[in-house]
Coordinates of N, CA, C and O in Angstrom, one line a residue:
M157 N 126.9 99.2 72.9 CA 126.7 98.9 71.4 C 127.1 97.6 71.2 O 126.4 96.8 70.4
F158 N 128.2 97.1 71.6 CA 128.6 95.7 71.3 C 127.7 94.7 72.0 O 127.4 93.7 71.3
E159 N 127.1 95.0 73.1 CA 126.1 94.0 73.6 C 124.9 93.8 72.6 O 124.4 92.7 72.6
R160 N 124.4 95.0 72.2 CA 123.4 95.1 71.4 C 123.4 94.1 70.2 O 122.6 93.4 69.8
Y161 N 124.6 94.0 69.5 CA 124.9 93.0 68.5 C 125.4 91.9 68.7 O 126.0 91.2 67.9
S162 N 125.4 91.6 70.1 CA 125.9 90.2 70.5 C 127.3 89.9 70.4 O 127.8 88.9 70.2
A163 N 128.2 91.0 70.3 CA 129.6 90.9 70.2 C 130.2 90.8 71.5 O 129.7 91.2 72.5
Q164 N 131.4 90.1 71.5 CA 132.2 89.9 72.7 C 133.5 90.7 72.5 O 134.2 90.5 71.4
V165 N 134.0 91.6 73.6 CA 135.2 92.1 73.5 C 136.3 91.2 74.2 O 136.2 91.0 75.6
W166 N 137.2 90.6 73.7 CA 138.3 89.8 74.2 C 139.4 90.6 74.9 O 139.9 90.1 75.7
G167 N 139.5 91.7 74.3 CA 140.8 92.4 74.7 C 140.7 93.9 74.2 O 139.8 94.3 73.5
G168 N 141.7 94.6 74.6 CA 141.9 95.9 74.1 C 143.3 96.5 74.2 O 144.0 95.9 74.9
L169 N 143.7 97.5 73.4 CA 144.9 98.0 73.5 C 144.9 99.5 73.6 O 144.5 100.1 72.4
H170 N 145.2 100.3 74.5 CA 145.3 101.8 74.6 C 146.6 102.2 74.0 O 147.7 101.9 74.7
L171 N 146.6 103.0 72.9 CA 147.9 103.6 72.6 C 147.9 105.2 72.4 O 146.9 105.7 72.2
K172 N 149.0 105.5 72.8 CA 149.2 107.0 72.4 C 149.6 107.2 70.9 O 150.3 106.5 70.5
M173 N 148.9 108.0 70.3 CA 149.0 108.2 68.8 C 149.8 109.5 68.3 O 149.5 110.5 69.1
P174 N 150.3 109.4 67.3 CA 150.9 110.8 66.8 C 149.8 111.7 66.4 O 148.8 111.4 66.0
D175 N 150.2 113.0 66.3 CA 149.3 114.1 65.7 C 149.0 113.6 64.2 O 150.1 113.3 63.6
C176 N 147.9 113.9 63.7 CA 147.5 113.6 62.6 C 146.8 114.7 61.7 O 146.6 114.9 60.4
I177 N 146.3 115.7 62.5 CA 145.5 117.0 62.0 C 146.6 117.6 61.2 O 147.6 118.1 61.9
C178 N 146.3 118.1 60.2 CA 147.4 118.6 59.3 C 147.0 120.1 58.8 O 147.8 120.8 58.4
D179 N 145.7 120.4 59.1 CA 145.3 121.9 58.6 C 145.1 122.9 59.6 O 144.7 124.0 59.3
V180 N 145.2 122.4 60.9 CA 145.1 123.3 61.9 C 146.3 123.0 63.0 O 146.5 121.7 63.3
K181 N 146.8 124.0 63.6 CA 148.0 123.5 64.7 C 147.1 123.4 65.9 O 147.6 124.2 67.1
A182 N 146.2 122.6 66.1 CA 145.5 122.3 67.3 C 146.2 121.3 68.2 O 146.2 121.4 69.4
L183 N 147.1 120.5 67.5 CA 148.0 119.6 68.2 C 149.5 120.1 68.2 O 149.9 120.6 67.0
K184 N 150.1 119.9 69.0 CA 151.6 120.8 69.1 C 153.0 119.8 68.8 O 154.0 120.3 69.1
R185 N 152.8 118.6 68.6 CA 154.1 117.7 68.7 C 154.6 118.1 67.2 O 154.1 118.3 66.2
T186 N 156.1 117.9 67.3 CA 156.8 118.1 66.1 C 156.9 116.6 65.5 O 156.5 115.6 66.1
P187 N 157.3 116.6 64.1 CA 157.4 115.4 63.4 C 158.5 114.3 64.3 O 158.1 113.0 64.2
V188 N 159.5 114.9 64.8 CA 160.5 114.1 65.5 C 159.6 113.4 66.9 O 159.9 112.2 67.2
Q189 N 159.0 114.4 67.6 CA 158.1 113.9 68.7 C 157.2 112.8 68.4 O 156.9 111.7 69.0
N190 N 156.5 112.9 67.2 CA 155.5 111.9 66.7 C 156.2 110.7 66.4 O 155.6 109.5 66.7
K191 N 157.4 110.7 65.9 CA 158.1 109.4 65.5 C 158.4 108.7 66.8 O 158.3 107.5 66.9
Q192 N 158.8 109.4 68.0 CA 159.2 108.8 69.2 C 158.0 108.3 69.8 O 158.0 107.3 70.6
I193 N 156.8 108.6 69.5 CA 155.4 108.0 70.0 C 155.2 106.8 69.1 O 154.7 105.8 69.9
V194 N 155.4 106.7 68.0 CA 155.1 105.5 67.2 C 156.0 104.3 67.4 O 155.3 103.2 67.5
I195 N 157.1 104.4 67.8 CA 158.0 103.4 68.1 C 157.5 102.5 69.3 O 157.4 101.3 68.9
P196 N 157.2 103.0 70.3 CA 156.8 102.1 71.4 C 155.3 101.7 71.1 O 155.0 100.5 71.4
A197 N 154.5 102.4 70.3 CA 153.2 102.0 69.8 C 153.2 100.7 69.0 O 152.5 99.7 69.3
E198 N 154.2 100.6 68.1 CA 154.2 99.6 67.3 C 154.9 98.3 68.1 O 154.3 97.1 67.7
E199 N 155.7 98.4 69.1 CA 156.1 97.3 69.8 C 154.9 96.8 70.7 O 154.8 95.8 70.8
R200 N 154.0 97.7 71.3 CA 153.0 97.2 71.8 C 151.8 96.6 71.1 O 151.4 95.7 71.5
I201 N 151.9 96.9 69.8 CA 150.8 96.3 68.9 C 151.4 94.8 68.5 O 150.6 93.9 68.6
K202 N 152.7 94.8 68.2 CA 153.4 93.5 68.1 C 153.1 92.4 69.2 O 152.7 91.3 69.0
S203 N 153.3 92.9 70.5 CA 153.2 92.2 71.6 C 151.7 91.8 71.8 O 151.4 90.7 72.2
A204 N 150.8 92.6 71.6 CA 149.2 92.3 71.7 C 149.0 91.2 70.5 O 148.0 90.4 71.1
V205 N 149.6 91.3 69.4 CA 149.3 90.3 68.3 C 149.8 89.0 68.9 O 149.0 88.1 68.9
C206 N 150.9 89.1 69.3 CA 151.4 87.7 70.0 C 150.6 87.1 71.0 O 150.3 85.9 71.2
N207 N 150.2 87.9 72.0 CA 149.4 87.6 73.0 C 148.1 86.9 72.5 O 147.5 86.0 73.0
L208 N 147.4 87.6 71.3 CA 146.2 87.2 70.9 C 146.3 86.0 70.4 O 145.6 84.9 70.5
K209 N 147.5 85.7 69.5 CA 147.6 84.3 69.0 C 148.0 83.3 69.9 O 147.5 82.2 69.7
N210 N 148.5 83.6 71.2 CA 148.7 82.6 72.3 C 147.3 82.5 73.2 O 147.5 81.9 74.0
G211 N 146.4 83.0 72.6 CA 145.1 82.9 73.4 C 144.9 83.8 74.7 O 144.1 83.5 75.5
T212 N 145.7 84.8 74.8 CA 145.7 85.7 76.0 C 145.7 87.0 75.5 O 146.7 87.9 75.6
P213 N 144.5 87.5 75.2 CA 144.4 88.9 74.6 C 144.7 90.0 75.6 O 144.6 89.8 76.9
T214 N 145.5 91.0 75.2 CA 145.8 92.1 76.0 C 144.4 92.9 76.3 O 143.5 93.0 75.6
K215 N 144.4 93.2 77.5 CA 143.2 93.9 78.1 C 143.5 95.4 78.5 O 143.1 95.9 79.6
D216 N 144.5 96.0 78.1 CA 144.8 97.4 78.2 C 143.9 98.2 77.5 O 143.8 98.3 76.4
G217 N 143.5 99.4 78.2 CA 142.7 100.4 77.7 C 141.2 100.1 77.7 O 140.3 100.9 77.2
L218 N 140.7 99.1 78.4 CA 139.3 98.9 78.5 C 138.8 99.2 79.9 O 137.5 99.3 79.9
G219 N 139.6 99.9 80.8 CA 139.2 100.3 82.0 C 138.5 101.6 81.9 O 138.5 102.5 81.0
F220 N 137.9 102.0 83.1 CA 137.2 103.4 83.3 C 138.1 104.6 83.0 O 137.7 105.4 82.3
L221 N 139.4 104.4 83.5 CA 140.3 105.6 83.2 C 140.7 105.9 81.9 O 140.7 107.0 81.3
C222 N 140.7 104.8 81.1 CA 141.0 104.8 79.8 C 139.9 105.6 78.9 O 140.1 106.3 78.1
H223 N 138.5 105.1 79.3 CA 137.4 105.7 78.6 C 137.3 107.1 79.1 O 136.9 107.9 78.2
V224 N 137.5 107.6 80.2 CA 137.6 109.0 80.6 C 138.6 109.7 79.8 O 138.1 110.8 79.4
A225 N 139.8 109.3 79.8 CA 141.1 109.9 78.9 C 140.6 110.1 77.7 O 141.0 111.2 77.0
G226 N 139.9 109.0 76.9 CA 139.5 109.1 75.5 C 138.4 110.2 75.4 O 138.5 111.1 74.5
L227 N 137.5 110.2 76.3 CA 136.5 111.3 76.3 C 137.1 112.6 76.4 O 136.5 113.6 75.5
L228 N 137.8 112.9 77.5 CA 138.4 114.1 77.6 C 139.3 114.5 76.5 O 139.4 115.8 76.3
G229 N 140.3 113.7 76.1 CA 141.3 114.0 75.3 C 140.9 114.0 73.8 O 141.7 114.9 73.2
Q230 N 139.8 113.5 73.5 CA 139.6 113.6 72.1 C 138.3 114.2 71.8 O 138.0 115.1 71.3
R231 N 137.1 113.5 72.3 CA 135.8 113.9 71.9 C 135.5 115.2 72.5 O 134.9 116.0 71.7
L232 N 135.6 115.6 73.7 CA 135.3 116.8 74.3 C 136.2 117.9 73.6 O 135.7 119.1 73.4
W233 N 137.5 117.6 73.4 CA 138.4 118.6 73.0 C 138.0 119.2 71.5 O 137.9 120.4 71.3
F234 N 137.5 118.4 70.7 CA 137.0 118.6 69.4 C 135.6 118.7 69.1 O 135.2 118.8 68.1
Y235 N 134.8 118.5 70.1 CA 133.4 118.6 70.1 C 132.9 119.7 69.3 O 132.1 119.4 68.4
R236 N 133.2 120.9 69.4 CA 132.7 122.0 68.8 C 133.0 122.0 67.5 O 132.4 122.5 66.5
K237 N 134.3 121.6 67.1 CA 134.7 121.4 65.7 C 134.1 120.6 65.0 O 134.3 120.6 63.7
T238 N 133.4 119.6 65.5 CA 133.0 118.3 64.7 C 131.6 118.1 64.9 O 130.8 117.1 64.5
Q239 N 130.9 119.2 65.5 CA 129.4 119.1 65.6 C 128.6 119.0 64.3 O 127.7 118.3 64.0
E240 N 129.0 119.8 63.3 CA 128.3 119.7 62.0 C 129.4 119.4 61.0 O 130.3 120.4 60.6
Y241 N 129.4 118.5 60.3 CA 130.3 117.9 59.2 C 130.1 118.5 57.8 O 131.0 118.6 57.1
S242 N 128.8 118.8 57.7 CA 128.4 119.0 56.4 C 129.2 120.2 55.6 O 129.4 120.3 54.3
D243 N 129.5 121.2 56.4 CA 130.1 122.4 55.8 C 131.6 122.7 56.1 O 132.1 123.5 55.9
K244 N 132.1 121.6 56.7 CA 133.6 121.6 57.1 C 134.5 121.5 56.0 O 135.4 122.3 55.9
I245 N 134.4 120.6 55.1 CA 135.4 120.3 54.0 C 135.3 121.3 53.0 O 134.4 121.8 52.6
Q246 N 136.4 121.9 52.8 CA 136.7 122.8 51.8 C 137.6 122.4 50.5 O 138.7 121.9 50.8
I247 N 137.2 122.5 49.3 CA 138.0 122.0 48.3 C 138.4 123.3 47.4 O 137.5 123.9 46.8
D248 N 139.6 123.6 47.3 CA 140.0 124.6 46.5 C 140.0 124.3 44.9 O 140.8 123.5 44.5
A249 N 139.0 124.8 44.2 CA 138.8 124.4 42.8 C 139.9 124.8 42.0 O 140.2 124.1 41.1
D250 N 140.6 125.9 42.3 CA 141.8 126.2 41.3 C 143.0 125.5 41.7 O 143.7 125.1 40.7
A251 N 143.1 124.9 42.9 CA 144.3 124.1 43.1 C 144.0 122.5 42.9 O 145.0 121.9 42.5
C252 N 142.9 122.1 42.9 CA 142.6 120.7 42.6 C 142.7 120.3 41.3 O 142.3 120.9 40.4
I253 N 143.5 119.3 41.0 CA 143.8 118.7 39.6 C 142.9 117.6 39.4 O 142.9 117.0 38.2
K254 N 141.9 117.3 40.1 CA 140.8 116.2 39.9 C 141.3 114.8 39.7 O 141.1 114.0 38.8
C255 N 142.4 114.4 40.5 CA 143.2 113.3 40.3 C 142.4 112.0 40.9 O 142.5 110.9 40.6
G256 N 141.5 112.4 41.8 CA 140.5 111.2 42.4 C 141.2 110.5 43.6 O 140.5 109.7 44.0
K257 N 142.4 111.0 43.9 CA 142.9 110.1 45.3 C 142.1 110.4 46.5 O 142.0 109.4 47.1
C258 N 141.6 111.5 46.6 CA 140.8 111.8 47.9 C 139.5 111.0 47.8 O 139.0 110.5 48.8
V259 N 139.0 110.8 46.6 CA 137.9 110.0 46.6 C 138.0 108.6 46.9 O 137.2 108.0 47.6
L260 N 139.2 108.1 46.3 CA 139.5 106.6 46.8 C 139.8 106.4 48.3 O 139.5 105.3 48.7
V261 N 140.4 107.4 49.0 CA 140.6 107.1 50.4 C 139.5 107.4 51.3 O 139.6 107.1 52.5
C262 N 138.4 108.1 51.0 CA 137.3 108.4 51.9 C 136.5 107.3 52.3 O 136.0 106.7 51.4
P263 N 136.5 107.1 53.6 CA 135.9 105.8 54.1 C 134.4 106.0 54.1 O 133.5 105.1 54.1
M264 N 133.9 107.3 53.8 CA 132.4 107.5 54.0 C 131.7 107.7 52.6 O 130.7 108.2 52.4
N265 N 132.8 107.5 51.5 CA 132.4 108.0 50.1 C 131.7 109.4 50.2 O 130.6 109.6 49.4
N266 N 132.3 110.3 50.8 CA 131.7 111.7 50.9 C 132.1 112.6 49.9 O 131.4 113.5 49.3
L267 N 133.2 112.1 49.1 CA 133.7 112.9 47.9 C 133.6 112.1 46.6 O 133.6 111.1 46.5
S268 N 133.1 112.9 45.6 CA 132.9 112.4 44.3 C 133.3 113.5 43.3 O 133.4 114.5 43.6
L269 N 133.6 113.0 42.1 CA 134.0 113.9 40.8 C 132.8 113.8 40.0 O 132.5 112.8 39.4
S270 N 132.3 115.1 39.8 CA 131.1 115.1 38.9 C 131.3 116.4 38.1 O 131.4 117.5 38.5
E271 N 131.0 116.1 36.7 CA 131.1 117.2 35.7 C 132.5 118.0 36.0 O 132.4 119.3 35.9
G272 N 133.6 117.4 36.1 CA 134.9 117.9 36.3 C 135.0 118.8 37.5 O 135.9 119.7 37.6
K273 N 134.3 118.4 38.5 CA 134.3 119.3 39.8 C 134.2 118.1 41.0 O 133.5 117.2 41.0
M274 N 135.0 118.5 42.1 CA 135.0 117.8 43.4 C 133.9 118.2 44.1 O 133.7 119.4 44.4
I275 N 133.1 117.2 44.6 CA 131.8 117.4 45.3 C 132.0 116.7 46.6 O 132.3 115.5 46.7
A276 N 131.5 117.5 47.8 CA 131.6 116.8 49.1 C 130.0 116.8 49.4 O 129.3 117.8 49.2
D277 N 129.7 115.6 50.0 CA 128.4 115.2 50.1 C 127.8 115.4 51.5 O 126.8 114.9 51.9
G278 N 128.7 115.9 52.5 CA 128.1 116.2 53.7 C 128.3 115.0 54.8 O 127.6 115.0 55.8
R279 N 129.1 114.1 54.4 CA 129.3 112.8 55.3 C 130.7 112.9 55.8 O 131.2 111.8 56.2
C280 N 131.4 113.8 55.9 CA 132.8 114.0 56.3 C 132.9 113.6 58.0 O 132.0 114.3 58.7
T281 N 133.6 112.7 58.3 CA 133.9 112.4 59.7 C 135.3 113.0 60.2 O 135.6 112.5 61.2
I282 N 135.9 113.8 59.4 CA 137.1 114.5 59.8 C 138.2 113.5 60.1 O 138.9 113.7 61.0
C283 N 138.2 112.4 59.2 CA 139.4 111.5 59.3 C 140.8 112.1 58.8 O 141.7 111.6 59.0
Y284 N 140.7 113.1 57.8 CA 141.9 113.6 57.2 C 142.5 112.9 56.1 O 143.6 113.1 55.7
R285 N 141.9 111.8 55.7 CA 142.7 111.0 54.8 C 142.8 111.6 53.4 O 143.6 111.7 52.8
C286 N 141.7 112.4 53.1 CA 141.7 113.2 51.9 C 142.7 114.2 51.9 O 143.4 114.6 51.0
V287 N 142.8 114.9 53.0 CA 143.6 116.1 53.1 C 145.1 115.6 53.1 O 145.9 116.2 52.2
N288 N 145.4 114.5 53.7 CA 146.8 113.9 53.6 C 147.1 113.3 52.2 O 148.4 113.4 51.9
Q289 N 146.2 112.9 51.4 CA 146.5 112.5 50.1 C 146.5 113.3 49.1 O 146.9 113.1 48.0
C290 N 146.1 114.5 49.1 CA 145.9 115.5 48.0 C 147.3 116.5 48.0 O 147.9 117.0 48.6
S291 N 147.9 115.9 46.7 CA 149.3 116.3 46.4 C 149.3 117.8 46.2 O 150.3 118.5 46.2
K292 N 148.1 118.4 46.0 CA 148.1 119.9 45.7 C 147.6 120.6 46.8 O 147.6 122.0 46.9
K293 N 147.5 120.2 48.0 CA 146.9 120.6 49.3 C 145.8 121.5 48.9 O 145.8 122.4 49.5
A294 N 144.9 121.0 48.2 CA 143.6 121.6 47.8 C 142.4 121.3 48.7 O 141.5 122.0 48.7
I295 N 142.6 120.5 49.7 CA 141.4 120.2 50.6 C 142.0 120.6 52.1 O 143.0 120.3 52.6
T296 N 141.0 121.3 52.9 CA 141.2 121.6 54.2 C 139.7 121.3 55.0 O 138.8 121.3 54.2
I297 N 139.9 121.1 56.1 CA 138.7 120.7 57.0 C 138.4 121.8 58.0 O 137.4 122.4 58.0
L298 N 139.3 122.0 59.1 CA 139.2 122.7 60.1 C 139.8 124.2 60.0 O 139.6 125.2 60.4
G299 N 140.9 124.1 59.1 CA 141.8 125.3 59.1 C 141.7 125.8 57.6 O 140.8 125.5 56.8
K300 N 142.4 126.9 57.3 CA 142.5 127.6 56.0 C 143.6 127.1 55.2 O 143.4 127.5 53.8
Q301 N 144.6 126.4 55.7 CA 145.6 126.0 54.8 C 146.2 124.8 55.5 O 146.2 124.4 56.7
V302 N 146.8 123.9 54.5 CA 147.4 122.6 55.0 C 149.0 122.9 55.5 O 149.6 123.5 54.9
I303 N 149.2 122.7 56.8 CA 150.5 122.8 57.4 C 151.3 121.7 57.1 O 152.4 121.8 56.9
F304 N 150.8 120.5 57.6 CA 151.5 119.2 57.3 C 150.5 118.1 56.7 O 149.4 118.1 56.9
Q305 N 151.3 117.2 55.9 CA 150.5 116.1 55.3 C 151.2 114.9 55.9 O 152.3 114.7 55.8
H306 N 150.4 114.0 56.7 CA 151.1 112.9 57.3 C 150.6 111.6 56.5 O 149.4 111.4 56.0
S307 N 151.6 110.6 56.6 CA 151.2 109.4 56.2 C 152.1 108.3 57.0 O 152.9 108.7 57.8
V308 N 151.7 107.1 57.0 CA 152.4 106.0 57.8 C 153.9 106.1 57.7 O 154.6 106.0 58.7
S309 N 154.1 106.4 56.5 CA 155.8 106.3 56.1 C 156.5 107.4 56.9 O 157.7 107.4 57.0
D310 N 155.8 108.5 57.4 CA 156.4 109.6 57.9 C 157.0 109.2 59.4 O 157.9 109.9 59.8
F311 N 156.4 108.2 59.8 CA 156.9 107.7 61.2 C 157.8 106.6 61.3 O 158.0 105.8 62.2
H312 N 158.3 106.2 60.0 CA 159.2 104.9 60.0 C 160.7 105.4 59.6 O 160.9 106.5 58.9

């Protein structure tokens, strides 16, 4: 895809990331374990930024094994859960206070407030930003209830 648009990849950085799915216990790390993952990731990001500024971009994560690990570790594991996005997001109308925080954070503009009701338009990519921002835990995607809500501040 990059070649099709004449883009050049200068470098890459493969990071182990903390669990972020919050309405299904598909991932098993505790909040403490997640924090321990973030600490070295932040250091690697800082190092990669320095390398890039010095003209020597990091090239970690661009190899065949990293692509296979990404494919097996994420795409295939969640494949069945993400085949059809349009019917996945659920909004509890009784719990929703129509504050609009979910609308603001959705990168796909999937959510909207219309006639006093939250509407999902079938463009959900399961990023969980809306679920994590909902103060009333009114939004679920893959599960029936919100177990954890995560934000960047949880890991600092």
